[in-house]
Amino acid sequence: MLAPIPRRAGVVATLSVVLLAGCGTPQRTTTAAPTSGVPVPGTAAAQSAAPTVPASSPSARSGIGARPRPPAAACRVFPADNVWHADVSRLPVHPGSAAIIGSIGSAAAVHADFGAGLWQGAPIGIPVTVVGAGQRRVPVTFSYGDESDAGPYPIPPDAAVEGGPRGDGDRHVIVWDRDACRAYELFDAHPAGGGWRAESGAIFDLRSNRMRPAGWTSADAAGLSILAGLVRYDEVAAGRIDHAIRVTVPRTRSGWTWPASHSASADKDPSLPQLGQRLRLKRSVDVARLPRQARIVAEAMQRYGVIVADHGSAWFISGAPDRRWDNDALHKLGGLRGDDFEVVDAAELMVSRSSGATR
């Protein structure tokens, strides 16, 4: 029998506030709760809880992870030369790689924090709501308004929330406007009157390499787009993921590494990774033995790597829920351990600290 697979770290997390060293802006960190007793996606219990979405329901009309829908070719998530799409398979190893991997967890297993079915009444992963040009824009109020992009945002009242409507974790809301080719992302989002309230939020022009201002957060601690780093079923179905994958780690050190724009720690320990740090699955790791869905994810981690985006459980990689995921196949990624990864030095890719474009 497979070991229980926990829900995303943020969904079972307790939010706290820390003050950055030398900065008066409070920021968040998360501490993962115990994960015992969580149903295993792919078991009979999980499959019996798989969502049934009527074809006429709002969530059936919009959303990745709500109902299967054809992929959109018109709106790529950032330009081809963006750092998310950079091949890092040949980049040099960072001199502090061994210590950094050790601080994350050399023996800790990779966990695909997405899948099919439900856990605690919600789809497993970070859902994406797809909207079009006609979606009405609504006001959003922010706790960190000085680091958030002002609205209004085209977020429907029934937008999918990470953890479900009653979820008490990170509650990310990701809206993808494919007509305008923009992503609207909220952290700790709650409906409020005719709009929404959130801790922080960001708008990303997906046709641009422009980064967020230095020191600004987003819906993620690193100031990065969450959508850009999600594993999506349409990519795996097509046979290839062409971007780095979002990953969480228990602790980071102060400052950030390009392409991040924000720090969420005051810790100075040099063995800790920074937000924005790029890691990759070693070329020596045999991924051919993995089932197809897991193999495609592992191949992406060898070629494009993973980017440290937020605090959470070690080696949790993020994706959008979809009923077509094979949870047993994704669970095989748990055979990969921290020791199978190395930190890369991506400095040579950078054109400018204010741009995600690469050489």
Coordinates of C-alpha atoms in Angstrom, one line a residue:
M1 CA 0.0 0.0 0.0
L2 CA 1.2 3.5 -0.8
A3 CA 2.2 5.7 2.1
P4 CA -0.3 8.6 2.7
I5 CA 0.4 11.7 0.5
P6 CA -0.1 15.0 2.3
R7 CA -1.9 18.0 0.8
R8 CA 0.1 21.0 -0.3
A9 CA 2.2 22.4 2.6
G10 CA 0.4 25.7 2.5
V11 CA -3.0 24.0 2.9
V12 CA -1.9 22.4 6.2
A13 CA 0.2 25.3 7.3
T14 CA 0.0 27.9 10.0
L15 CA 0.7 31.4 8.8
S16 CA 2.9 33.6 10.8
V17 CA 4.5 37.0 10.4
V18 CA 8.2 37.8 10.5
L19 CA 10.0 41.1 10.2
L20 CA 12.8 41.3 7.6
A21 CA 16.2 42.4 8.9
G22 CA 16.6 46.0 8.1
C23 CA 13.0 46.3 6.8
G24 CA 9.8 47.2 8.5
T25 CA 7.6 45.2 6.1
P26 CA 6.1 42.1 7.7
Q27 CA 6.2 39.0 5.6
R28 CA 4.9 35.5 5.8
T29 CA 6.4 32.1 6.4
T30 CA 4.8 28.7 6.8
T31 CA 5.3 25.7 9.1
A32 CA 4.0 22.4 7.8
A33 CA 1.7 20.5 10.1
P34 CA 2.0 16.7 10.6
T35 CA 0.7 14.8 7.5
S36 CA -0.3 11.5 9.0
G37 CA -3.8 10.2 8.3
V38 CA -4.2 11.9 4.9
P39 CA -5.9 9.7 2.2
V40 CA -3.7 8.5 -0.7
P41 CA -4.8 10.0 -4.0
G42 CA -5.4 7.1 -6.4
T43 CA -6.8 4.7 -3.7
A44 CA -10.4 3.6 -3.7
A45 CA -11.2 6.2 -1.0
A46 CA -9.8 9.1 -3.1
Q47 CA -11.3 7.9 -6.3
S48 CA -14.8 7.6 -4.7
A49 CA -14.4 11.3 -3.7
A50 CA -13.5 12.4 -7.3
P51 CA -15.4 15.5 -8.2
T52 CA -18.5 15.3 -10.4
V53 CA -18.8 18.5 -12.3
P54 CA -22.1 19.1 -14.3
A55 CA -21.3 20.3 -17.8
S56 CA -23.4 23.4 -17.2
S57 CA -21.8 24.5 -14.0
P58 CA -19.5 27.6 -13.9
S59 CA -16.5 25.6 -12.9
A60 CA -17.0 23.4 -15.9
R61 CA -16.8 26.4 -18.2
S62 CA -13.7 27.8 -16.8
G63 CA -10.7 26.5 -14.9
I64 CA -7.8 24.1 -15.1
G65 CA -8.4 21.4 -12.6
A66 CA -12.1 21.9 -12.6
R67 CA -12.9 20.1 -15.9
P68 CA -10.8 18.9 -18.8
R69 CA -10.5 21.5 -21.6
P70 CA -8.4 21.9 -24.7
P71 CA -5.0 23.7 -24.2
A72 CA -4.8 27.3 -25.5
A73 CA -2.0 27.9 -28.0
A74 CA -2.6 31.7 -28.3
C75 CA -1.1 32.7 -25.0
R76 CA 2.2 31.3 -24.0
V77 CA 3.2 31.7 -20.3
F78 CA 6.1 34.2 -20.8
P79 CA 8.3 34.6 -23.9
A80 CA 10.5 31.8 -25.2
D81 CA 13.6 33.6 -23.9
N82 CA 12.2 34.0 -20.4
V83 CA 14.2 32.5 -17.5
W84 CA 11.3 30.1 -16.7
H85 CA 12.0 28.5 -20.1
A86 CA 15.8 28.5 -19.8
D87 CA 17.5 25.1 -20.3
V88 CA 19.8 24.8 -17.3
S89 CA 21.0 21.3 -17.9
R90 CA 24.5 22.5 -18.8
L91 CA 25.0 25.3 -16.3
P92 CA 27.7 25.0 -13.7
V93 CA 27.0 23.6 -10.2
H94 CA 26.8 26.3 -7.5
P95 CA 29.8 26.1 -5.1
G96 CA 27.5 25.8 -2.1
S97 CA 25.3 23.1 -3.7
A98 CA 26.0 20.3 -1.3
A99 CA 25.3 22.4 1.8
I100 CA 22.2 23.9 0.4
I101 CA 20.8 20.5 -0.6
G102 CA 21.6 19.3 2.8
S103 CA 19.7 22.1 4.5
I104 CA 16.6 21.4 2.4
G105 CA 16.8 17.7 3.1
S106 CA 19.1 15.3 1.4
A107 CA 17.0 12.3 2.3
A108 CA 13.6 13.9 1.9
A109 CA 11.5 12.7 -1.0
V110 CA 10.0 14.6 -3.8
H111 CA 6.3 15.1 -3.6
A112 CA 4.0 15.9 -6.5
D113 CA 1.7 18.2 -4.7
F114 CA -1.1 17.9 -7.3
G115 CA -3.3 15.1 -8.7
A116 CA -6.8 13.8 -9.4
G117 CA -9.7 13.6 -7.0
L118 CA -10.3 15.4 -3.7
W119 CA -8.6 15.8 -0.4
Q120 CA -10.6 17.4 2.4
G121 CA -13.2 18.3 -0.1
A122 CA -10.9 20.2 -2.5
P123 CA -9.0 19.4 -5.7
I124 CA -5.4 18.4 -5.1
G125 CA -3.1 21.2 -6.3
I126 CA -3.3 24.9 -7.1
P127 CA -6.3 25.4 -9.4
V128 CA -6.3 27.9 -12.3
T129 CA -9.5 29.7 -13.4
V130 CA -9.5 30.6 -17.1
V131 CA -11.4 33.7 -18.2
G132 CA -11.9 35.7 -21.4
A133 CA -12.0 39.3 -22.4
G134 CA -15.6 39.7 -21.3
Q135 CA -15.0 38.8 -17.6
R136 CA -16.2 41.7 -15.3
R137 CA -13.4 43.3 -13.3
V138 CA -14.0 43.6 -9.5
P139 CA -12.1 45.5 -6.7
V140 CA -9.5 43.7 -4.6
T141 CA -8.3 45.0 -1.3
F142 CA -4.8 44.0 0.0
S143 CA -3.1 43.8 3.4
Y144 CA 0.2 44.4 1.6
G145 CA -1.1 47.1 -0.7
D146 CA 2.3 48.8 -1.1
E147 CA 3.7 45.6 -2.8
S148 CA 0.6 44.5 -4.7
D149 CA -0.7 45.5 -8.1
A150 CA -3.9 47.6 -7.8
G151 CA -7.1 46.2 -9.3
P152 CA -9.7 45.8 -10.5
Y153 CA -9.1 42.2 -11.3
P154 CA -11.2 40.0 -13.7
I155 CA -11.9 37.4 -11.0
P156 CA -15.3 35.8 -11.1
P157 CA -17.2 35.2 -7.9
D158 CA -16.9 31.4 -8.3
A159 CA -13.2 31.4 -9.0
A160 CA -11.4 28.3 -7.8
V161 CA -9.6 28.7 -4.5
E162 CA -6.7 26.5 -3.4
G163 CA -8.0 24.3 -0.7
G164 CA -11.6 25.0 -1.6
P165 CA -14.1 27.7 -0.6
R166 CA -13.6 26.9 3.1
G167 CA -9.9 26.1 2.9
D168 CA -7.7 27.7 5.6
G169 CA -4.3 27.4 4.0
D170 CA -2.6 29.6 1.4
R171 CA -5.8 30.1 -0.5
H172 CA -4.2 31.1 -3.8
V173 CA -6.5 32.2 -6.6
I174 CA -4.9 32.1 -10.1
V175 CA -6.9 33.6 -13.0
W176 CA -5.5 33.3 -16.5
D177 CA -7.0 35.7 -19.0
R178 CA -5.9 34.0 -22.3
D179 CA -7.4 36.7 -24.5
A180 CA -5.3 39.5 -22.8
C181 CA -2.5 37.0 -22.0
R182 CA -2.3 38.1 -18.4
A183 CA -2.2 36.2 -15.1
Y184 CA -3.9 37.6 -12.0
E185 CA -2.7 35.9 -8.8
L186 CA -3.8 36.4 -5.2
F187 CA -2.5 35.0 -1.9
D188 CA -5.0 34.3 0.9
A189 CA -7.9 35.3 -1.2
H190 CA -11.5 35.6 0.1
P191 CA -14.7 36.9 -1.5
A192 CA -15.6 40.3 -0.1
G193 CA -18.8 42.0 -1.1
G194 CA -18.8 42.3 -4.8
G195 CA -15.0 41.7 -5.0
W196 CA -12.2 40.0 -3.2
R197 CA -9.7 40.7 -0.3
A198 CA -6.2 39.2 -0.2
E199 CA -2.9 39.5 1.6
S200 CA -1.1 40.3 -1.6
G201 CA -1.6 40.1 -5.4
A202 CA 0.2 40.5 -8.7
I203 CA -0.6 41.0 -12.3
F204 CA 1.7 39.4 -14.9
D205 CA 1.8 40.4 -18.6
L206 CA 2.6 36.9 -20.0
R207 CA 4.0 38.4 -23.2
S208 CA 6.6 40.4 -21.3
N209 CA 9.9 39.7 -19.5
R210 CA 9.4 42.5 -17.1
M211 CA 9.9 41.5 -13.5
R212 CA 8.3 42.9 -10.3
P213 CA 10.1 45.8 -8.6
A214 CA 13.0 44.8 -6.3
G215 CA 11.7 44.1 -2.8
W216 CA 8.1 43.4 -4.0
T217 CA 6.3 40.1 -3.2
S218 CA 3.5 38.6 -5.3
A219 CA 1.1 35.9 -4.5
D220 CA 4.3 33.9 -3.8
A221 CA 7.0 34.8 -1.3
A222 CA 9.6 35.0 -4.1
G223 CA 7.7 37.7 -6.1
L224 CA 7.3 35.2 -8.9
S225 CA 4.3 34.1 -11.0
I226 CA 2.8 30.9 -9.6
L227 CA 1.1 30.0 -12.9
A228 CA 4.5 30.0 -14.6
G229 CA 5.8 27.2 -12.4
L230 CA 2.8 24.9 -12.2
V231 CA 2.8 21.5 -13.9
R232 CA -0.4 21.4 -16.0
Y233 CA -2.0 18.2 -17.4
D234 CA -2.1 19.6 -21.0
E235 CA 1.7 19.9 -21.0
V236 CA 2.2 16.3 -19.8
A237 CA -0.5 15.0 -22.2
A238 CA 1.5 16.7 -25.1
G239 CA 4.6 14.9 -23.9
R240 CA 6.8 17.8 -22.7
I241 CA 7.0 20.5 -20.0
D242 CA 9.1 23.5 -21.3
H243 CA 9.6 25.4 -18.1
A244 CA 11.0 25.2 -14.6
I245 CA 8.7 23.9 -11.8
R246 CA 7.7 25.7 -8.6
V247 CA 9.1 24.1 -5.4
T248 CA 8.8 24.8 -1.7
V249 CA 11.5 24.4 1.0
P250 CA 11.2 24.6 4.8
R251 CA 13.6 27.6 5.3
T252 CA 15.4 30.2 3.2
R253 CA 18.1 32.8 4.0
S254 CA 17.7 36.5 3.7
G255 CA 17.8 38.2 0.3
W256 CA 16.9 36.7 -3.0
T257 CA 18.4 35.2 -6.1
W258 CA 17.4 36.3 -9.6
P259 CA 14.7 36.0 -10.9
A260 CA 13.1 36.4 -7.5
S261 CA 12.4 39.9 -6.3
H262 CA 11.6 39.4 -2.6
S263 CA 12.9 37.9 0.6
A264 CA 10.8 36.3 3.4
S265 CA 13.5 35.5 5.9
A266 CA 16.0 37.2 8.2
D267 CA 18.2 34.1 8.5
K268 CA 21.8 34.6 7.4
D269 CA 22.9 30.9 7.4
P270 CA 24.8 30.5 4.1
S271 CA 23.8 26.9 3.8
L272 CA 20.1 27.8 3.3
P273 CA 18.7 28.4 -0.2
Q274 CA 17.4 31.8 -1.2
L275 CA 14.1 32.4 -2.8
G276 CA 14.6 32.3 -6.6
Q277 CA 17.4 29.7 -6.3
R278 CA 17.5 27.3 -9.3
L279 CA 18.0 23.6 -8.7
R280 CA 18.0 20.7 -11.1
L281 CA 17.6 16.9 -11.1
K282 CA 21.0 15.4 -11.8
R283 CA 21.6 14.1 -15.3
S284 CA 22.9 10.8 -13.7
V285 CA 19.4 10.0 -12.3
D286 CA 17.7 7.4 -14.5
V287 CA 14.2 8.7 -15.2
A288 CA 13.4 6.2 -18.0
R289 CA 12.1 3.7 -15.4
L290 CA 9.3 6.1 -14.2
P291 CA 5.7 5.8 -15.6
R292 CA 5.0 8.3 -18.4
Q293 CA 3.4 11.2 -16.4
A294 CA 6.1 11.0 -13.7
R295 CA 8.9 10.7 -16.3
I296 CA 7.8 13.8 -18.2
V297 CA 7.9 15.8 -14.9
A298 CA 11.3 14.4 -14.0
E299 CA 12.7 15.2 -17.5
A300 CA 11.6 18.8 -17.0
M301 CA 13.4 18.9 -13.7
Q302 CA 16.6 17.7 -15.4
R303 CA 16.4 20.2 -18.3
Y304 CA 14.7 23.2 -16.8
G305 CA 15.0 22.5 -13.1
V306 CA 12.9 23.8 -10.2
I307 CA 12.8 27.3 -8.7
V308 CA 12.5 27.9 -4.9
A309 CA 9.3 30.0 -4.7
D310 CA 8.0 29.8 -1.1
H311 CA 8.3 28.2 2.3
G312 CA 6.6 24.8 2.9
S313 CA 7.4 21.2 3.0
A314 CA 10.7 20.1 1.4
W315 CA 10.7 19.1 -2.3
F316 CA 7.0 19.8 -2.8
I317 CA 6.5 20.5 -6.5
S318 CA 3.4 22.4 -7.6
G319 CA 0.8 21.6 -10.2
A320 CA -2.8 22.2 -11.2
P321 CA -5.4 19.6 -10.3
D322 CA -7.0 17.6 -13.1
R323 CA -9.1 14.5 -12.9
R324 CA -7.0 12.9 -15.6
W325 CA -3.9 12.7 -13.5
D326 CA -2.7 9.2 -12.6
N327 CA -2.0 9.6 -8.9
D328 CA -0.2 6.2 -8.7
A329 CA 2.2 7.4 -11.4
L330 CA 2.8 10.8 -9.8
H331 CA 3.5 9.0 -6.5
K332 CA 6.5 7.4 -8.1
L333 CA 8.2 10.7 -8.1
G334 CA 8.6 10.0 -4.4
G335 CA 11.5 7.7 -5.3
L336 CA 13.5 10.8 -6.0
R337 CA 15.4 12.3 -3.0
G338 CA 17.1 15.5 -2.2
D339 CA 20.5 14.0 -3.0
D340 CA 19.3 13.5 -6.6
F341 CA 19.4 17.3 -7.0
E342 CA 22.1 20.0 -7.3
V343 CA 22.0 23.8 -7.1
V344 CA 23.0 25.5 -10.3
D345 CA 24.6 28.9 -10.9
A346 CA 22.3 30.6 -13.3
A347 CA 24.0 34.0 -13.1
E348 CA 25.3 33.7 -16.7
L349 CA 21.7 33.7 -18.0
M350 CA 20.8 37.1 -16.6
V351 CA 20.6 40.1 -19.0
S352 CA 19.3 42.5 -16.3
R353 CA 18.2 42.2 -12.7
S354 CA 14.9 43.9 -13.7
S355 CA 14.1 41.5 -16.6
G356 CA 13.4 37.8 -16.9
A357 CA 15.0 37.7 -20.3
T358 CA 18.0 35.3 -20.7
R359 CA 21.0 35.3 -22.9

